[in-house]
Short mmCIF file of C-alpha atoms in Angstrom, two decimals:
data_model
loop_
_atom_site.label_atom_id
_atom_site.label_comp_id
_atom_site.label_asym_id
_atom_site.label_seq_id
_atom_site.Cartn_x
_atom_site.Cartn_y
_atom_site.Cartn_z
CA VAL A 227 19.71 -3.84 17.58
CA ALA A 228 19.36 -2.48 14.05
CA GLY A 229 16.10 -0.66 13.47
CA THR A 230 15.73 0.76 16.98
CA ASN A 231 16.29 4.26 18.31
CA ASP A 232 15.96 6.20 21.53
CA ILE A 233 12.60 7.94 21.11
CA ILE A 234 12.13 11.18 23.03
CA VAL A 235 8.71 11.43 24.70
CA ARG A 236 7.42 14.96 25.12
CA VAL A 237 4.56 16.61 26.97
CA PRO A 238 1.63 16.55 24.54
CA ILE A 239 -0.78 19.36 23.77
CA MET A 240 -3.50 18.94 26.39
CA GLY A 241 -5.98 21.61 25.34
CA GLU A 242 -6.26 25.19 24.17
CA GLY A 243 -4.61 27.64 26.55
CA LEU A 244 -2.88 24.96 28.68
CA LEU A 245 0.86 25.61 28.88
CA SER A 246 2.00 23.56 31.88
CA ALA A 247 1.07 20.69 34.18
CA ARG A 248 2.24 18.96 37.37
CA VAL A 249 3.65 15.42 37.35
CA VAL A 250 1.45 13.29 39.64
CA ALA A 251 2.37 9.72 38.59
CA LEU A 252 5.29 7.93 36.91
CA ASN A 253 4.19 4.47 35.81
CA LYS A 254 7.39 3.06 34.29
CA LYS A 255 10.93 2.38 35.39
CA PRO A 256 14.03 1.64 33.28
CA GLY A 257 13.85 -1.77 31.63
CA ASP A 258 10.03 -2.02 31.66
CA ALA A 259 8.27 -3.04 28.46
CA VAL A 260 6.13 -0.34 26.86
CA LYS A 261 3.01 -1.25 24.88
CA HIS A 262 1.12 0.89 22.42
CA ASP A 263 -1.48 3.10 24.19
CA GLU A 264 -0.01 2.25 27.62
CA VAL A 265 -0.01 5.13 30.13
CA LEU A 266 3.55 6.25 30.86
CA CYS A 267 2.75 9.00 33.35
CA GLU A 268 -0.04 11.29 34.53
CA LEU A 269 -0.02 15.09 34.44
CA GLU A 270 -2.40 17.31 36.37
CA THR A 271 -3.66 20.62 35.00
CA ASP A 272 -6.13 23.01 36.55
CA LYS A 273 -8.84 21.20 34.58
CA ALA A 274 -8.09 17.48 34.82
CA VAL A 275 -5.54 14.69 35.22
CA TYR A 276 -4.14 13.90 31.78
CA PRO A 277 -2.62 10.46 31.01
CA VAL A 278 0.42 10.52 28.68
CA GLU A 279 0.14 7.39 26.54
CA ALA A 280 2.77 5.71 24.37
CA SER A 281 2.10 5.90 20.63
CA PHE A 282 4.63 3.10 20.02
CA ALA A 283 6.02 -0.10 21.54
CA GLY A 284 9.46 -0.43 23.09
CA ILE A 285 11.55 -0.65 26.27
CA PHE A 286 11.46 2.19 28.80
CA LYS A 287 14.90 3.76 29.25
CA ALA A 288 14.83 6.84 31.50
CA TRP A 289 12.79 9.68 32.98
CA HIS A 290 13.89 13.30 32.56
CA ILE A 291 11.39 14.42 35.20
CA LYS A 292 10.34 13.49 38.74
CA LEU A 293 7.14 13.55 40.76
CA GLU A 294 5.74 17.00 41.54
CA ASP A 295 7.76 18.67 38.77
CA THR A 296 6.01 21.32 36.71
CA VAL A 297 6.44 20.57 33.01
CA LEU A 298 5.73 22.63 29.90
CA ILE A 299 4.01 21.64 26.65
CA GLY A 300 6.60 20.11 24.33
CA GLN A 301 9.17 19.48 27.09
CA ASP A 302 11.26 16.29 26.84
CA ILE A 303 10.17 14.00 29.68
CA ALA A 304 11.41 10.47 28.91
CA LEU A 305 13.36 8.12 26.64
CA VAL A 306 11.97 4.88 25.24
CA THR A 307 13.98 2.54 23.04
CA GLY A 308 11.70 1.59 20.14
CA ASP A 309 11.18 1.41 16.40
CA ALA A 310 11.49 4.87 14.86
CA SER A 311 8.91 4.01 12.19
CA SER A 312 6.24 3.59 14.86
CA VAL A 313 6.30 7.31 15.66
CA ALA A 314 7.13 8.62 12.21
CA GLY A 315 3.74 9.93 11.13
CA LEU A 316 5.11 10.42 7.64
CA PRO A 317 3.07 10.88 4.53
CA VAL A 318 4.43 8.74 1.69
CA GLU A 319 6.13 5.41 1.20
CA GLY A 320 9.75 5.29 0.05
CA ALA A 321 12.84 7.30 0.88
CA ALA A 322 15.35 9.37 -1.04
CA THR A 323 18.90 8.14 -0.73
CA LYS A 324 20.76 10.81 -2.69
CA PRO A 325 20.57 14.63 -2.76
CA ALA A 326 18.73 16.40 -5.54
CA ALA A 327 20.38 18.97 -7.75
CA ASP A 328 19.69 22.64 -6.98
CA SER A 329 17.42 22.86 -9.99
CA ALA A 330 15.15 20.15 -8.61
CA ALA A 331 12.53 20.55 -5.93
CA PRO A 332 13.76 20.49 -2.31
CA VAL A 333 14.38 17.08 -0.84
CA ALA A 334 12.75 16.86 2.54
CA ILE A 335 13.44 13.14 2.80
CA THR A 336 17.12 12.34 3.24
CA ALA A 337 19.23 9.30 3.94
CA ALA A 338 20.02 8.52 7.56
CA LYS A 339 22.35 6.38 9.64
CA THR A 340 20.72 4.01 12.11
CA VAL A 341 21.70 4.38 15.77
CA SER A 342 21.87 1.05 17.58
CA ALA A 343 19.88 0.77 20.81
CA PRO A 344 20.31 -1.67 23.69
CA ALA A 345 17.06 -3.59 23.57
CA ALA A 346 15.03 -5.41 20.95
CA VAL A 347 11.42 -4.40 20.32
CA SER A 348 8.82 -6.95 19.43
CA GLN A 349 6.93 -5.85 16.31
CA PRO A 350 4.06 -7.54 14.45
CA THR A 351 5.50 -9.26 11.39
CA LYS A 352 4.43 -11.06 8.25
CA LEU A 353 6.10 -13.76 6.15
CA MET A 354 7.65 -12.55 2.89
CA GLN A 355 9.49 -15.04 0.69
CA GLY A 356 10.64 -17.07 3.65
CA ASN A 357 11.87 -14.09 5.69
CA VAL A 358 10.09 -12.51 8.64
CA ARG A 359 9.83 -8.79 7.96
CA PRO A 360 8.12 -5.95 9.87
CA PRO A 361 5.43 -3.96 8.04
CA ALA A 362 6.52 -0.76 6.30
CA LEU A 363 4.04 1.25 8.35
CA SER A 364 3.80 0.14 11.96
CA PRO A 365 0.45 -0.73 13.58
CA ALA A 366 0.91 2.35 15.78
CA ILE A 367 0.62 4.51 12.67
CA THR A 368 -2.05 2.58 10.79
CA LYS A 369 -4.26 2.64 13.87
CA ARG A 370 -4.17 6.44 13.84
CA LEU A 371 -5.14 6.53 10.16
CA ASP A 372 -8.55 4.99 10.89
CA THR A 373 -10.02 8.25 12.17
CA VAL A 374 -8.81 10.58 9.39
CA VAL A 375 -11.24 11.79 6.70
CA PRO A 376 -8.69 12.51 3.94
CA ALA A 377 -9.09 14.85 0.97
CA ASN A 378 -6.47 15.97 -1.54
CA LEU A 379 -5.71 19.07 -3.62
CA LEU A 380 -3.05 19.62 -6.32
CA MET A 381 -1.58 22.93 -7.46
CA ASP A 382 1.38 23.94 -9.66
CA CYS A 383 3.71 26.78 -8.64
CA ARG A 384 6.43 28.51 -10.64
CA TRP A 385 9.82 27.24 -9.50
CA GLU A 386 11.97 30.08 -10.88
CA PRO A 387 11.73 32.41 -7.80
CA ILE A 388 13.02 29.70 -5.46
CA ARG A 389 15.75 28.68 -7.91
CA LEU A 390 16.92 32.29 -8.29
CA ALA A 391 16.85 32.81 -4.52
CA ARG A 392 18.99 29.71 -4.08
CA GLU A 393 21.53 31.02 -6.60
CA GLN A 394 21.64 34.37 -4.79
CA ALA A 395 22.07 32.66 -1.41
CA LYS A 396 24.96 30.59 -2.74
CA SER A 397 26.69 33.68 -4.11
CA LEU A 398 26.33 35.40 -0.71
CA HIS A 399 26.94 32.53 1.70
CA GLY A 400 28.56 29.69 -0.25
CA LYS A 401 28.14 26.30 1.42
CA ALA A 402 26.21 27.92 4.28
CA ALA A 403 23.46 29.06 1.90
CA ALA A 404 19.87 28.19 2.76
CA SER A 405 18.57 25.21 0.79
CA PRO A 406 15.48 25.34 -1.46
CA SER A 407 13.71 23.06 1.02
CA ALA A 408 14.35 25.51 3.87
CA MET A 409 13.03 28.35 1.71
CA MET A 410 9.84 26.48 0.94
CA ALA A 411 9.44 25.44 4.58
CA TRP A 412 9.66 29.12 5.50
CA CYS A 413 6.83 29.88 3.05
CA VAL A 414 4.73 27.04 4.49
CA THR A 415 5.19 28.46 7.98
CA ARG A 416 4.06 31.92 6.85
CA ALA A 417 0.96 30.43 5.19
CA MET A 418 0.12 28.49 8.35
CA GLU A 419 0.25 31.74 10.32
CA LEU A 420 -2.39 33.22 8.03
CA HIS A 421 -4.73 30.21 7.96
CA ALA A 422 -5.88 29.10 11.41
CA GLY A 423 -7.15 25.71 10.20
CA PHE A 424 -3.57 24.70 9.43
CA ARG A 425 -2.46 25.46 12.98
CA ARG A 426 -4.71 22.76 14.43
CA VAL A 427 -3.87 19.31 15.79
CA VAL A 428 -6.18 16.38 16.48
CA ASN A 429 -5.72 14.20 19.57
CA LYS A 430 -6.53 10.48 19.81
CA ASP A 431 -10.08 11.26 20.95
CA GLY A 432 -10.72 13.44 17.90
CA ILE A 433 -10.53 16.71 19.85
CA ILE A 434 -9.26 19.55 17.65
CA THR A 435 -7.01 22.17 19.25
CA GLU A 436 -5.90 25.37 17.55
CA LEU A 437 -2.35 26.44 18.39
CA GLY A 438 -0.78 29.86 18.68
CA ASP A 439 2.86 28.84 18.34
CA PHE A 440 3.38 25.64 16.35
CA GLU A 441 5.94 23.12 15.13
CA LEU A 442 6.64 22.34 11.50
CA GLY A 443 7.33 18.70 10.62
CA VAL A 444 9.71 17.59 7.85
CA ALA A 445 9.99 14.01 6.58
CA VAL A 446 13.37 12.28 6.96
CA ALA A 447 14.17 8.80 5.65
CA LEU A 448 16.03 6.44 7.94
CA GLU A 449 18.17 3.46 7.00
CA GLY A 450 16.28 0.30 6.15
CA ASP A 451 13.28 2.07 4.55
CA ARG A 452 12.20 3.46 7.91
CA LEU A 453 10.70 6.90 8.42
CA GLY A 454 11.19 9.73 10.90
CA THR A 455 10.04 13.32 11.26
CA ALA A 456 12.21 16.31 12.07
CA ALA A 457 10.45 19.02 14.08
CA ILE A 458 11.19 22.74 13.87
CA ALA A 459 9.94 23.91 17.26
CA ALA A 460 8.00 27.20 17.46
CA ALA A 461 8.69 27.64 13.75
CA ASN A 462 6.44 30.69 13.50
CA LYS A 463 8.49 32.63 16.07
CA LEU A 464 11.88 32.27 14.37
CA PRO A 465 13.41 35.02 12.21
CA TRP A 466 14.87 33.89 8.89
CA ALA A 467 18.46 33.16 9.96
CA ASP A 468 17.34 31.30 13.09
CA PHE A 469 14.73 29.40 11.09
CA VAL A 470 17.34 28.11 8.62
CA THR A 471 19.64 27.09 11.48
CA ALA A 472 16.81 25.30 13.31
CA TYR A 473 15.69 23.59 10.09
CA ASN A 474 19.16 22.26 9.31
CA ARG A 475 19.74 21.17 12.92
CA ALA A 476 16.42 19.32 13.12
CA ILE A 477 17.13 17.43 9.89
CA GLU A 478 20.66 16.47 10.99
CA GLU A 479 19.58 15.37 14.47
CA THR A 480 16.89 13.16 12.99
CA ARG A 481 19.39 11.66 10.53
CA THR A 482 21.66 10.68 13.41
CA GLY A 483 18.92 9.03 15.44
CA ARG A 484 17.17 11.71 17.55
CA ILE A 485 13.53 10.66 17.20
CA LEU A 486 10.73 12.80 18.64
CA GLU A 487 7.01 12.45 19.09
CA VAL A 488 6.15 15.32 16.76
CA GLN A 489 3.12 17.52 17.40
CA ALA A 490 3.17 19.51 14.16
CA PRO A 491 -0.13 20.46 12.48
CA LEU A 492 1.50 20.00 9.05
CA ASN A 493 4.31 17.77 7.79
CA ILE A 494 6.30 18.41 4.59
CA SER A 495 7.56 15.55 2.42
CA SER A 496 9.29 15.07 -0.94
CA LEU A 497 10.77 12.39 -3.15
CA GLY A 498 12.58 14.88 -5.34
CA ALA A 499 15.76 12.80 -5.53
CA PHE A 500 13.78 10.17 -7.42
CA GLY A 501 12.30 12.72 -9.84
CA VAL A 502 8.80 12.18 -8.47
CA GLU A 503 6.64 15.04 -9.69
CA SER A 504 3.48 14.27 -7.71
CA ALA A 505 2.20 11.92 -5.02
CA THR A 506 -0.80 11.56 -2.74
CA PRO A 507 0.48 11.75 0.85
CA ILE A 508 -1.26 10.39 3.93
CA VAL A 509 -2.09 12.27 7.12
CA VAL A 510 -1.22 10.82 10.53
CA PRO A 511 -2.74 12.52 13.60
CA PRO A 512 -2.04 14.63 15.53
CA ALA A 513 -1.18 16.36 12.22
CA MET A 514 -4.14 17.59 10.18
CA SER A 515 -2.28 17.83 6.86
CA THR A 516 0.70 16.71 4.83
CA LEU A 517 2.23 18.67 1.95
CA PHE A 518 4.11 16.74 -0.74
CA ILE A 519 6.48 18.88 -2.84
CA GLY A 520 7.29 17.33 -6.21
CA SER A 521 10.47 17.66 -8.24
CA ALA A 522 10.86 20.66 -10.54
CA HIS A 523 9.74 19.96 -14.11
CA GLU A 524 8.61 21.77 -17.24
CA LYS A 525 4.93 22.09 -18.07
CA MET A 526 3.21 23.74 -21.00
CA VAL A 527 1.08 26.67 -19.85
CA LYS A 528 -1.29 28.93 -21.77
CA ASP A 529 -1.34 32.65 -21.06
CA GLY A 530 -3.23 35.14 -23.21
CA GLY A 531 -3.47 32.67 -26.06
CA VAL A 532 0.29 31.97 -25.99
CA VAL A 533 1.46 28.47 -25.06
CA TYR A 534 4.98 28.11 -23.61
CA PRO A 535 6.96 25.86 -21.25
CA GLN A 536 7.32 26.86 -17.61
CA GLU A 537 9.34 25.30 -14.80
CA VAL A 538 6.99 24.32 -11.98
CA VAL A 539 6.70 22.23 -8.87
CA THR A 540 3.48 20.41 -8.08
CA LEU A 541 2.19 20.75 -4.53
CA SER A 542 -0.03 17.92 -3.29
CA LEU A 543 -1.90 18.64 -0.06
CA THR A 544 -3.76 15.94 1.84
CA PHE A 545 -5.82 17.31 4.72
CA ASP A 546 -8.18 15.95 7.34
CA HIS A 547 -11.69 16.99 6.33
CA ARG A 548 -12.72 16.96 10.00
CA VAL A 549 -10.53 20.03 10.52
CA VAL A 550 -10.98 22.14 7.38
CA ASN A 551 -13.24 22.09 4.34
CA GLY A 552 -12.21 22.23 0.69
CA ALA A 553 -12.53 26.01 0.40
CA GLY A 554 -10.30 26.55 3.43
CA ALA A 555 -7.69 24.14 2.06
CA ALA A 556 -7.83 25.80 -1.37
CA ALA A 557 -7.33 29.23 0.20
CA PHE A 558 -4.28 27.88 2.05
CA MET A 559 -2.85 26.50 -1.21
CA MET A 560 -3.43 29.78 -3.04
CA GLU A 561 -1.57 31.60 -0.27
CA LEU A 562 1.27 29.10 -0.51
CA LYS A 563 1.46 29.55 -4.28
CA ARG A 564 1.61 33.32 -3.84
CA LEU A 565 4.43 33.04 -1.29
CA PHE A 566 6.46 30.62 -3.41
CA GLU A 567 6.11 32.71 -6.56
CA ALA A 568 6.97 35.97 -4.78
CA PHE A 569 9.81 34.55 -2.70
CA ARG A 570 12.84 36.73 -2.04
CA LEU A 571 15.61 36.11 0.48
CA PRO A 572 14.40 37.70 3.74
CA GLY A 573 16.50 40.56 5.04
#
């Protein structure tokens, strides 16, 4: 059925310092209907029994685990056929359907091919000009938005260092060169390492957990104006070459239908292919922030009494005020600006 994908369910973050758990209950079998917030299985830690709940609706497909198994945080445990948009957690409406030129800001949202799945999923709908259409953002996402206390900051960064690094990478590696979006994602990861507030996730009960190793989320557009998120696992642990490989692989797998429940503290998004210079993204828990990267454009700047044009990208950060305050978010943005404007190809 068009619009459905196999969604990979993973072991969620259950609390600071908890790395593994034991499977004590499996509540679904292949073919069972899955409702939003329904308990799929139960995991036991040394502190409590933790229910793993569905953040989407669909049809249960398969377990990758069995009773009494020991599972690790982030491990794939099940497949559910459902609507990819119900687990997207993405920050802006719309999707880029063509690549941006190298001189433009990186395009984190890219076109995708839908993978058909064997079962239909019932979704709330509304009537639009005689046709029944699903909402752009699923109820599973909008429900999570209710708890967020959003705030937004804007900051311009010089684009020239990234553009020059891209040109150097192309001269060295040709078609295998790292993209501008991968370069900026690398900078975001380094800034997250330095600012603990941006390594935090928020569970459905509002409990904030600070992570040591963390994922980085990147927005990917799916066919039919649907949204997905690519996840770069343990992004902070990867050296440059491995990071670029993992980034490209995560984007491509999401394009071709591999949909994950992402547990990234921060998601990156862009509409650079449309020439969008700025936007106000939304934040969907468990993420505590979303960074929108605008397209490269010229802006008049004043320096020492001299006014001149400068090529910049505008960064728009929306963050959950429950997790960090304005000063903490501003410090993160200043660090990000410093990293962008001093970027050189690692190694």
